[in-house]
PDB file of N, CA, C and O in Angstrom:
ATOM      1  N   MET A   1      49.219 151.527 113.869  1.00  0.00           N
ATOM      2  CA  MET A   1      48.117 151.779 113.127  1.00  0.00           C
ATOM      3  C   MET A   1      47.289 151.086 112.655  1.00  0.00           C
ATOM      4  O   MET A   1      48.017 149.663 111.996  1.00  0.00           O
ATOM      5  N   LYS A   2      46.494 150.942 112.174  1.00  0.00           N
ATOM      6  CA  LYS A   2      45.175 149.848 111.830  1.00  0.00           C
ATOM      7  C   LYS A   2      45.835 149.703 110.137  1.00  0.00           C
ATOM      8  O   LYS A   2      45.375 151.113 109.452  1.00  0.00           O
ATOM      9  N   GLU A   3      45.779 148.942 109.767  1.00  0.00           N
ATOM     10  CA  GLU A   3      46.138 149.133 107.812  1.00  0.00           C
ATOM     11  C   GLU A   3      44.483 148.799 107.672  1.00  0.00           C
ATOM     12  O   GLU A   3      44.374 147.781 107.606  1.00  0.00           O
ATOM     13  N   ARG A   4      44.343 149.625 106.158  1.00  0.00           N
ATOM     14  CA  ARG A   4      43.233 149.537 105.788  1.00  0.00           C
ATOM     15  C   ARG A   4      43.176 148.907 103.824  1.00  0.00           C
ATOM     16  O   ARG A   4      44.345 149.839 103.366  1.00  0.00           O
ATOM     17  N   LYS A   5      43.357 148.325 104.136  1.00  0.00           N
ATOM     18  CA  LYS A   5      43.034 147.216 102.630  1.00  0.00           C
ATOM     19  C   LYS A   5      41.769 148.180 101.852  1.00  0.00           C
ATOM     20  O   LYS A   5      40.794 147.655 101.937  1.00  0.00           O
ATOM     21  N   VAL A   6      42.297 148.074 100.887  1.00  0.00           N
ATOM     22  CA  VAL A   6      41.253 148.901  99.598  1.00  0.00           C
ATOM     23  C   VAL A   6      41.420 147.815  98.213  1.00  0.00           C
ATOM     24  O   VAL A   6      42.002 146.950  98.126  1.00  0.00           O
ATOM     25  N   LEU A   7      39.711 146.963  98.278  1.00  0.00           N
ATOM     26  CA  LEU A   7      39.653 145.963  96.864  1.00  0.00           C
ATOM     27  C   LEU A   7      40.000 146.854  95.380  1.00  0.00           C
ATOM     28  O   LEU A   7      39.193 147.513  95.966  1.00  0.00           O
ATOM     29  N   LEU A   8      40.571 145.691  94.819  1.00  0.00           N
ATOM     30  CA  LEU A   8      40.397 146.426  93.594  1.00  0.00           C
ATOM     31  C   LEU A   8      38.897 146.396  93.355  1.00  0.00           C
ATOM     32  O   LEU A   8      38.435 147.723  92.406  1.00  0.00           O
ATOM     33  N   SER A   9      37.679 145.949  93.310  1.00  0.00           N
ATOM     34  CA  SER A   9      36.122 146.016  92.931  1.00  0.00           C
ATOM     35  C   SER A   9      36.366 147.404  92.864  1.00  0.00           C
ATOM     36  O   SER A   9      36.167 148.324  91.962  1.00  0.00           O
ATOM     37  N   THR A  10      36.423 147.800  94.833  1.00  0.00           N
ATOM     38  CA  THR A  10      36.062 149.483  94.982  1.00  0.00           C
ATOM     39  C   THR A  10      36.832 150.399  94.392  1.00  0.00           C
ATOM     40  O   THR A  10      36.964 151.343  94.091  1.00  0.00           O
ATOM     41  N   CYS A  11      38.469 149.751  93.680  1.00  0.00           N
ATOM     42  CA  CYS A  11      38.950 151.481  93.141  1.00  0.00           C
ATOM     43  C   CYS A  11      38.827 151.034  91.741  1.00  0.00           C
ATOM     44  O   CYS A  11      38.380 152.500  91.523  1.00  0.00           O
ATOM     45  N   VAL A  12      37.888 149.958  91.091  1.00  0.00           N
ATOM     46  CA  VAL A  12      37.454 150.173  89.824  1.00  0.00           C
ATOM     47  C   VAL A  12      35.488 150.729  89.891  1.00  0.00           C
ATOM     48  O   VAL A  12      35.490 151.712  88.807  1.00  0.00           O
ATOM     49  N   LYS A  13      35.070 150.507  91.218  1.00  0.00           N
ATOM     50  CA  LYS A  13      34.304 151.209  91.027  1.00  0.00           C
ATOM     51  C   LYS A  13      34.409 152.912  91.416  1.00  0.00           C
ATOM     52  O   LYS A  13      33.212 153.760  90.292  1.00  0.00           O
ATOM     53  N   ASN A  14      35.367 152.822  92.309  1.00  0.00           N
ATOM     54  CA  ASN A  14      35.707 154.519  92.108  1.00  0.00           C
ATOM     55  C   ASN A  14      35.743 155.737  90.752  1.00  0.00           C
ATOM     56  O   ASN A  14      34.911 156.222  90.698  1.00  0.00           O
ATOM     57  N   SER A  15      36.750 154.301  89.886  1.00  0.00           N
ATOM     58  CA  SER A  15      36.807 154.992  89.187  1.00  0.00           C
ATOM     59  C   SER A  15      35.790 155.762  87.711  1.00  0.00           C
ATOM     60  O   SER A  15      35.430 156.452  87.330  1.00  0.00           O
ATOM     61  N   LEU A  16      34.804 154.470  87.474  1.00  0.00           N
ATOM     62  CA  LEU A  16      34.068 154.378  86.736  1.00  0.00           C
ATOM     63  C   LEU A  16      33.235 155.878  87.517  1.00  0.00           C
ATOM     64  O   LEU A  16      32.726 155.901  86.510  1.00  0.00           O
ATOM     65  N   GLU A  17      32.926 155.263  88.601  1.00  0.00           N
ATOM     66  CA  GLU A  17      31.765 156.686  89.144  1.00  0.00           C
ATOM     67  C   GLU A  17      32.375 157.820  88.366  1.00  0.00           C
ATOM     68  O   GLU A  17      31.132 159.181  88.091  1.00  0.00           O
ATOM     69  N   ARG A  18      33.496 158.223  89.060  1.00  0.00           N
ATOM     70  CA  ARG A  18      34.205 159.841  88.477  1.00  0.00           C
ATOM     71  C   ARG A  18      34.331 159.594  87.111  1.00  0.00           C
ATOM     72  O   ARG A  18      33.593 160.734  86.704  1.00  0.00           O
ATOM     73  N   TYR A  19      35.193 158.209  86.297  1.00  0.00           N
ATOM     74  CA  TYR A  19      34.689 158.637  84.734  1.00  0.00           C
ATOM     75  C   TYR A  19      32.409 159.461  84.411  1.00  0.00           C
ATOM     76  O   TYR A  19      33.216 160.015  83.786  1.00  0.00           O
ATOM     77  N   PHE A  20      31.746 158.261  84.438  1.00  0.00           N
ATOM     78  CA  PHE A  20      30.663 158.790  84.312  1.00  0.00           C
ATOM     79  C   PHE A  20      30.101 160.223  84.577  1.00  0.00           C
ATOM     80  O   PHE A  20      30.018 161.211  84.441  1.00  0.00           O
ATOM     81  N   HIS A  21      30.806 160.784  85.949  1.00  0.00           N
ATOM     82  CA  HIS A  21      30.272 161.755  86.376  1.00  0.00           C
ATOM     83  C   HIS A  21      31.019 162.912  85.746  1.00  0.00           C
ATOM     84  O   HIS A  21      30.454 164.136  85.497  1.00  0.00           O
ATOM     85  N   ASP A  22      32.658 162.780  85.458  1.00  0.00           N
ATOM     86  CA  ASP A  22      33.475 163.760  84.407  1.00  0.00           C
ATOM     87  C   ASP A  22      32.654 163.954  83.266  1.00  0.00           C
ATOM     88  O   ASP A  22      32.818 165.131  82.501  1.00  0.00           O
ATOM     89  N   LEU A  23      32.263 162.980  82.661  1.00  0.00           N
ATOM     90  CA  LEU A  23      31.453 162.847  80.747  1.00  0.00           C
ATOM     91  C   LEU A  23      30.339 164.406  81.141  1.00  0.00           C
ATOM     92  O   LEU A  23      30.079 164.840  80.365  1.00  0.00           O
ATOM     93  N   ASN A  24      29.503 164.631  82.463  1.00  0.00           N
ATOM     94  CA  ASN A  24      28.892 165.461  82.484  1.00  0.00           C
ATOM     95  C   ASN A  24      27.610 165.122  81.146  1.00  0.00           C
ATOM     96  O   ASN A  24      27.457 166.463  80.534  1.00  0.00           O
ATOM     97  N   GLY A  25      26.842 163.981  81.376  1.00  0.00           N
ATOM     98  CA  GLY A  25      26.399 163.963  80.198  1.00  0.00           C
ATOM     99  C   GLY A  25      26.885 163.737  78.720  1.00  0.00           C
ATOM    100  O   GLY A  25      25.798 163.579  77.916  1.00  0.00           O
ATOM    101  N   GLU A  26      28.165 163.795  78.908  1.00  0.00           N
ATOM    102  CA  GLU A  26      28.185 163.822  77.445  1.00  0.00           C
ATOM    103  C   GLU A  26      28.246 162.058  77.063  1.00  0.00           C
ATOM    104  O   GLU A  26      28.256 160.612  77.921  1.00  0.00           O
ATOM    105  N   LYS A  27      27.456 161.870  75.463  1.00  0.00           N
ATOM    106  CA  LYS A  27      27.498 160.057  75.552  1.00  0.00           C
ATOM    107  C   LYS A  27      28.819 159.856  74.640  1.00  0.00           C
ATOM    108  O   LYS A  27      30.109 160.320  74.585  1.00  0.00           O
ATOM    109  N   THR A  28      29.219 158.567  76.259  1.00  0.00           N
ATOM    110  CA  THR A  28      29.709 156.903  75.558  1.00  0.00           C
ATOM    111  C   THR A  28      30.036 156.075  74.652  1.00  0.00           C
ATOM    112  O   THR A  28      28.642 155.912  75.146  1.00  0.00           O
ATOM    113  N   THR A  29      30.581 155.187  74.517  1.00  0.00           N
ATOM    114  CA  THR A  29      30.470 154.393  73.998  1.00  0.00           C
ATOM    115  C   THR A  29      31.532 153.436  74.360  1.00  0.00           C
ATOM    116  O   THR A  29      32.704 153.731  74.801  1.00  0.00           O
ATOM    117  N   ASP A  30      31.341 151.974  74.219  1.00  0.00           N
ATOM    118  CA  ASP A  30      32.668 150.852  74.267  1.00  0.00           C
ATOM    119  C   ASP A  30      33.135 150.884  75.241  1.00  0.00           C
ATOM    120  O   ASP A  30      34.540 150.479  75.371  1.00  0.00           O
ATOM    121  N   VAL A  31      32.462 151.465  76.487  1.00  0.00           N
ATOM    122  CA  VAL A  31      33.154 151.381  78.015  1.00  0.00           C
ATOM    123  C   VAL A  31      33.881 149.618  78.624  1.00  0.00           C
ATOM    124  O   VAL A  31      34.718 149.918  78.885  1.00  0.00           O
ATOM    125  N   TYR A  32      33.602 148.969  78.089  1.00  0.00           N
ATOM    126  CA  TYR A  32      33.156 147.504  78.545  1.00  0.00           C
ATOM    127  C   TYR A  32      35.338 147.538  78.086  1.00  0.00           C
ATOM    128  O   TYR A  32      35.258 147.048  78.954  1.00  0.00           O
ATOM    129  N   ASP A  33      35.037 147.532  77.041  1.00  0.00           N
ATOM    130  CA  ASP A  33      36.537 147.514  75.431  1.00  0.00           C
ATOM    131  C   ASP A  33      37.164 148.173  76.165  1.00  0.00           C
ATOM    132  O   ASP A  33      38.413 147.635  77.092  1.00  0.00           O
ATOM    133  N   MET A  34      36.980 149.950  76.997  1.00  0.00           N
ATOM    134  CA  MET A  34      37.741 150.692  77.696  1.00  0.00           C
ATOM    135  C   MET A  34      38.747 150.102  78.909  1.00  0.00           C
ATOM    136  O   MET A  34      39.730 150.194  78.779  1.00  0.00           O
ATOM    137  N   VAL A  35      37.719 149.452  79.168  1.00  0.00           N
ATOM    138  CA  VAL A  35      37.603 149.244  80.757  1.00  0.00           C
ATOM    139  C   VAL A  35      38.614 147.875  80.641  1.00  0.00           C
ATOM    140  O   VAL A  35      39.338 147.843  81.741  1.00  0.00           O
ATOM    141  N   MET A  36      38.558 147.057  79.975  1.00  0.00           N
ATOM    142  CA  MET A  36      39.382 146.025  79.736  1.00  0.00           C
ATOM    143  C   MET A  36      40.756 146.627  79.451  1.00  0.00           C
ATOM    144  O   MET A  36      41.836 145.603  79.990  1.00  0.00           O
ATOM    145  N   THR A  37      41.013 147.167  78.709  1.00  0.00           N
ATOM    146  CA  THR A  37      42.388 147.674  77.964  1.00  0.00           C
ATOM    147  C   THR A  37      43.403 148.287  79.364  1.00  0.00           C
ATOM    148  O   THR A  37      43.966 147.953  79.219  1.00  0.00           O
ATOM    149  N   GLU A  38      41.646 149.375  79.861  1.00  0.00           N
ATOM    150  CA  GLU A  38      42.666 149.454  80.951  1.00  0.00           C
ATOM    151  C   GLU A  38      43.347 148.868  81.919  1.00  0.00           C
ATOM    152  O   GLU A  38      44.275 149.379  82.674  1.00  0.00           O
ATOM    153  N   VAL A  39      42.643 147.581  82.344  1.00  0.00           N
ATOM    154  CA  VAL A  39      42.913 146.799  83.270  1.00  0.00           C
ATOM    155  C   VAL A  39      44.032 146.092  82.803  1.00  0.00           C
ATOM    156  O   VAL A  39      45.211 145.484  83.398  1.00  0.00           O
ATOM    157  N   GLU A  40      43.841 145.052  81.770  1.00  0.00           N
ATOM    158  CA  GLU A  40      44.756 144.812  81.147  1.00  0.00           C
ATOM    159  C   GLU A  40      45.834 144.872  81.106  1.00  0.00           C
ATOM    160  O   GLU A  40      47.033 144.004  81.179  1.00  0.00           O
ATOM    161  N   ARG A  41      46.121 145.600  80.083  1.00  0.00           N
ATOM    162  CA  ARG A  41      47.577 146.278  79.690  1.00  0.00           C
ATOM    163  C   ARG A  41      48.560 146.451  81.335  1.00  0.00           C
ATOM    164  O   ARG A  41      50.024 145.793  81.573  1.00  0.00           O
ATOM    165  N   PRO A  42      48.401 147.167  82.238  1.00  0.00           N
ATOM    166  CA  PRO A  42      48.683 146.562  83.423  1.00  0.00           C
ATOM    167  C   PRO A  42      48.928 145.844  84.375  1.00  0.00           C
ATOM    168  O   PRO A  42      50.440 145.491  84.812  1.00  0.00           O
ATOM    169  N   LEU A  43      47.939 145.418  84.067  1.00  0.00           N
ATOM    170  CA  LEU A  43      48.002 143.761  84.728  1.00  0.00           C
ATOM    171  C   LEU A  43      49.425 142.479  83.994  1.00  0.00           C
ATOM    172  O   LEU A  43      49.881 142.406  84.740  1.00  0.00           O
ATOM    173  N   LEU A  44      49.326 142.538  82.816  1.00  0.00           N
ATOM    174  CA  LEU A  44      50.538 142.087  81.913  1.00  0.00           C
ATOM    175  C   LEU A  44      51.996 142.628  82.257  1.00  0.00           C
ATOM    176  O   LEU A  44      52.667 141.737  82.764  1.00  0.00           O
ATOM    177  N   GLU A  45      52.071 143.972  82.298  1.00  0.00           N
ATOM    178  CA  GLU A  45      53.024 144.495  82.846  1.00  0.00           C
ATOM    179  C   GLU A  45      53.621 144.129  84.440  1.00  0.00           C
ATOM    180  O   GLU A  45      54.929 143.679  84.088  1.00  0.00           O
ATOM    181  N   ILE A  46      52.950 143.999  85.234  1.00  0.00           N
ATOM    182  CA  ILE A  46      53.206 143.925  86.462  1.00  0.00           C
ATOM    183  C   ILE A  46      53.411 142.377  86.520  1.00  0.00           C
ATOM    184  O   ILE A  46      54.369 141.722  87.291  1.00  0.00           O
ATOM    185  N   VAL A  47      52.650 141.446  85.948  1.00  0.00           N
ATOM    186  CA  VAL A  47      52.639 140.089  86.231  1.00  0.00           C
ATOM    187  C   VAL A  47      54.084 139.796  85.120  1.00  0.00           C
ATOM    188  O   VAL A  47      55.238 138.815  85.520  1.00  0.00           O
ATOM    189  N   MET A  48      55.005 140.028  83.913  1.00  0.00           N
ATOM    190  CA  MET A  48      55.902 140.106  83.140  1.00  0.00           C
ATOM    191  C   MET A  48      56.905 140.307  84.223  1.00  0.00           C
ATOM    192  O   MET A  48      58.167 139.775  84.120  1.00  0.00           O
ATOM    193  N   ARG A  49      56.861 141.484  84.764  1.00  0.00           N
ATOM    194  CA  ARG A  49      57.795 142.021  85.415  1.00  0.00           C
ATOM    195  C   ARG A  49      58.127 141.090  86.962  1.00  0.00           C
ATOM    196  O   ARG A  49      59.124 140.703  86.907  1.00  0.00           O
ATOM    197  N   HIS A  50      56.840 141.055  87.462  1.00  0.00           N
ATOM    198  CA  HIS A  50      56.937 139.768  88.173  1.00  0.00           C
ATOM    199  C   HIS A  50      58.049 138.341  88.016  1.00  0.00           C
ATOM    200  O   HIS A  50      58.263 137.866  88.788  1.00  0.00           O
ATOM    201  N   VAL A  51      57.600 137.474  86.859  1.00  0.00           N
ATOM    202  CA  VAL A  51      57.667 136.552  86.606  1.00  0.00           C
ATOM    203  C   VAL A  51      59.374 136.871  85.739  1.00  0.00           C
ATOM    204  O   VAL A  51      59.675 135.919  85.444  1.00  0.00           O
ATOM    205  N   LYS A  52      59.688 137.798  85.983  1.00  0.00           N
ATOM    206  CA  LYS A  52      61.304 138.077  85.227  1.00  0.00           C
ATOM    207  C   LYS A  52      61.355 137.552  83.607  1.00  0.00           C
ATOM    208  O   LYS A  52      61.879 137.099  83.000  1.00  0.00           O
ATOM    209  N   SER A  53      59.475 137.709  83.160  1.00  0.00           N
ATOM    210  CA  SER A  53      59.586 137.732  81.703  1.00  0.00           C
ATOM    211  C   SER A  53      59.742 135.886  81.040  1.00  0.00           C
ATOM    212  O   SER A  53      59.311 136.494  80.265  1.00  0.00           O
ATOM    213  N   ASN A  54      59.441 135.292  81.973  1.00  0.00           N
ATOM    214  CA  ASN A  54      58.989 134.365  81.301  1.00  0.00           C
ATOM    215  C   ASN A  54      57.614 133.963  81.128  1.00  0.00           C
ATOM    216  O   ASN A  54      56.776 133.952  82.119  1.00  0.00           O
ATOM    217  N   GLN A  55      57.140 133.969  80.649  1.00  0.00           N
ATOM    218  CA  GLN A  55      55.720 133.607  79.418  1.00  0.00           C
ATOM    219  C   GLN A  55      55.553 132.818  80.073  1.00  0.00           C
ATOM    220  O   GLN A  55      54.351 132.679  80.673  1.00  0.00           O
ATOM    221  N   CYS A  56      55.650 131.324  79.792  1.00  0.00           N
ATOM    222  CA  CYS A  56      55.278 130.038  80.931  1.00  0.00           C
ATOM    223  C   CYS A  56      54.476 130.611  82.626  1.00  0.00           C
ATOM    224  O   CYS A  56      53.700 130.125  82.516  1.00  0.00           O
ATOM    225  N   ARG A  57      56.213 130.922  82.956  1.00  0.00           N
ATOM    226  CA  ARG A  57      55.386 131.323  84.209  1.00  0.00           C
ATOM    227  C   ARG A  57      53.944 132.158  84.551  1.00  0.00           C
ATOM    228  O   ARG A  57      53.344 132.075  85.171  1.00  0.00           O
ATOM    229  N   ALA A  58      54.100 133.045  83.064  1.00  0.00           N
ATOM    230  CA  ALA A  58      53.153 134.311  83.382  1.00  0.00           C
ATOM    231  C   ALA A  58      51.461 134.364  83.125  1.00  0.00           C
ATOM    232  O   ALA A  58      50.397 133.634  83.723  1.00  0.00           O
ATOM    233  N   ALA A  59      51.818 132.987  81.905  1.00  0.00           N
ATOM    234  CA  ALA A  59      50.691 132.079  81.882  1.00  0.00           C
ATOM    235  C   ALA A  59      49.900 131.043  82.655  1.00  0.00           C
ATOM    236  O   ALA A  59      49.101 131.395  82.745  1.00  0.00           O
ATOM    237  N   GLU A  60      51.153 130.380  83.444  1.00  0.00           N
ATOM    238  CA  GLU A  60      50.332 129.538  84.963  1.00  0.00           C
ATOM    239  C   GLU A  60      49.733 130.155  85.523  1.00  0.00           C
ATOM    240  O   GLU A  60      48.663 130.394  85.888  1.00  0.00           O
ATOM    241  N   LEU A  61      50.676 132.099  86.140  1.00  0.00           N
ATOM    242  CA  LEU A  61      50.303 133.008  87.068  1.00  0.00           C
ATOM    243  C   LEU A  61      48.957 133.261  86.556  1.00  0.00           C
ATOM    244  O   LEU A  61      47.933 133.452  87.207  1.00  0.00           O
ATOM    245  N   LEU A  62      48.248 133.448  85.365  1.00  0.00           N
ATOM    246  CA  LEU A  62      47.053 134.372  85.091  1.00  0.00           C
ATOM    247  C   LEU A  62      46.783 133.487  84.792  1.00  0.00           C
ATOM    248  O   LEU A  62      44.615 134.013  84.854  1.00  0.00           O
ATOM    249  N   GLY A  63      46.502 132.164  84.913  1.00  0.00           N
ATOM    250  CA  GLY A  63      45.402 130.916  83.941  1.00  0.00           C
ATOM    251  C   GLY A  63      45.474 131.412  82.658  1.00  0.00           C
ATOM    252  O   GLY A  63      43.558 130.468  82.555  1.00  0.00           O
ATOM    253  N   ILE A  64      46.030 131.534  81.498  1.00  0.00           N
ATOM    254  CA  ILE A  64      45.739 131.536  80.061  1.00  0.00           C
ATOM    255  C   ILE A  64      46.250 130.930  79.780  1.00  0.00           C
ATOM    256  O   ILE A  64      47.873 130.433  80.324  1.00  0.00           O
ATOM    257  N   ASN A  65      46.689 130.460  78.719  1.00  0.00           N
ATOM    258  CA  ASN A  65      47.001 130.349  77.695  1.00  0.00           C
ATOM    259  C   ASN A  65      48.294 130.239  77.568  1.00  0.00           C
ATOM    260  O   ASN A  65      48.115 131.810  76.627  1.00  0.00           O
ATOM    261  N   ARG A  66      49.395 129.973  77.487  1.00  0.00           N
ATOM    262  CA  ARG A  66      50.753 130.724  76.420  1.00  0.00           C
ATOM    263  C   ARG A  66      50.738 131.278  75.059  1.00  0.00           C
ATOM    264  O   ARG A  66      51.175 132.310  75.627  1.00  0.00           O
ATOM    265  N   ASN A  67      49.903 130.646  74.749  1.00  0.00           N
ATOM    266  CA  ASN A  67      49.690 131.800  72.882  1.00  0.00           C
ATOM    267  C   ASN A  67      48.430 132.546  73.330  1.00  0.00           C
ATOM    268  O   ASN A  67      49.488 133.658  72.738  1.00  0.00           O
ATOM    269  N   THR A  68      48.245 132.758  74.528  1.00  0.00           N
ATOM    270  CA  THR A  68      47.296 133.727  74.132  1.00  0.00           C
ATOM    271  C   THR A  68      47.412 134.872  75.090  1.00  0.00           C
ATOM    272  O   THR A  68      47.473 136.005  74.886  1.00  0.00           O
ATOM    273  N   LEU A  69      48.715 134.655  76.085  1.00  0.00           N
ATOM    274  CA  LEU A  69      49.524 135.381  76.490  1.00  0.00           C
ATOM    275  C   LEU A  69      50.288 136.319  75.634  1.00  0.00           C
ATOM    276  O   LEU A  69      50.762 136.987  75.175  1.00  0.00           O
ATOM    277  N   ARG A  70      51.054 135.872  74.352  1.00  0.00           N
ATOM    278  CA  ARG A  70      51.602 135.756  73.512  1.00  0.00           C
ATOM    279  C   ARG A  70      50.530 136.695  72.529  1.00  0.00           C
ATOM    280  O   ARG A  70      51.141 138.129  72.398  1.00  0.00           O
ATOM    281  N   LYS A  71      50.209 136.880  72.250  1.00  0.00           N
ATOM    282  CA  LYS A  71      48.379 137.250  71.346  1.00  0.00           C
ATOM    283  C   LYS A  71      48.331 139.143  72.348  1.00  0.00           C
ATOM    284  O   LYS A  71      48.408 140.420  71.610  1.00  0.00           O
ATOM    285  N   LYS A  72      48.466 138.545  73.608  1.00  0.00           N
ATOM    286  CA  LYS A  72      48.374 139.344  74.026  1.00  0.00           C
ATOM    287  C   LYS A  72      49.126 140.849  74.334  1.00  0.00           C
ATOM    288  O   LYS A  72      49.023 142.050  74.072  1.00  0.00           O
ATOM    289  N   LEU A  73      50.038 140.000  74.624  1.00  0.00           N
ATOM    290  CA  LEU A  73      51.616 141.284  74.699  1.00  0.00           C
ATOM    291  C   LEU A  73      52.170 142.036  73.679  1.00  0.00           C
ATOM    292  O   LEU A  73      52.327 143.009  73.583  1.00  0.00           O
ATOM    293  N   LYS A  74      51.670 141.028  72.292  1.00  0.00           N
ATOM    294  CA  LYS A  74      51.927 141.954  70.896  1.00  0.00           C
ATOM    295  C   LYS A  74      51.042 142.836  71.342  1.00  0.00           C
ATOM    296  O   LYS A  74      51.332 143.879  70.740  1.00  0.00           O
ATOM    297  N   GLN A  75      49.759 142.640  71.463  1.00  0.00           N
ATOM    298  CA  GLN A  75      48.396 143.278  71.006  1.00  0.00           C
ATOM    299  C   GLN A  75      48.736 144.373  71.637  1.00  0.00           C
ATOM    300  O   GLN A  75      48.557 146.059  71.326  1.00  0.00           O
ATOM    301  N   TYR A  76      49.530 144.582  72.940  1.00  0.00           N
ATOM    302  CA  TYR A  76      49.786 146.110  73.902  1.00  0.00           C
ATOM    303  C   TYR A  76      51.055 145.682  73.661  1.00  0.00           C
ATOM    304  O   TYR A  76      51.763 147.140  74.329  1.00  0.00           O
ATOM    305  N   LYS A  77      52.023 145.658  73.041  1.00  0.00           N
ATOM    306  CA  LYS A  77      53.737 145.939  72.553  1.00  0.00           C
ATOM    307  C   LYS A  77      54.348 145.979  73.426  1.00  0.00           C
ATOM    308  O   LYS A  77      55.006 146.869  73.955  1.00  0.00           O
ATOM    309  N   LEU A  78      53.804 144.811  74.558  1.00  0.00           N
ATOM    310  CA  LEU A  78      55.009 144.401  75.446  1.00  0.00           C
ATOM    311  C   LEU A  78      56.094 143.408  75.588  1.00  0.00           C
ATOM    312  O   LEU A  78      56.645 142.596  76.357  1.00  0.00           O
ATOM    313  N   ASN A  79      56.202 142.938  74.394  1.00  0.00           N
ATOM    314  CA  ASN A  79      56.849 141.845  73.774  1.00  0.00           C
ATOM    315  C   ASN A  79      58.176 142.415  73.315  1.00  0.00           C
ATOM    316  O   ASN A  79      58.635 143.100  73.091  1.00  0.00           O
TER     317      ASN A  79
END
C-alpha cells in the first residue's frame, strides 16, 4: 500500500476553507491571531514533550530565543 503524505499547509488550507464556509456569511475579524494561536499552542506542546521539557533544546529546535520560548510557554500556561 502506498503511503500518502499530507502537508501541514494543506491541512491549514482545508481548515481555513471549512472555517470560512461554516461562517456562512457571518463577519469575522482577527483571523491571523486566531490561526497563530491555534497552531502555536500545539506546536509548543509537542516540541516540549519531544525534548522532555528541556527549554534550551526546545528553543534550539524551534529556532527561537529561550526567553521568547519562556514567554510563549507562560502565555499558553504550558510551564
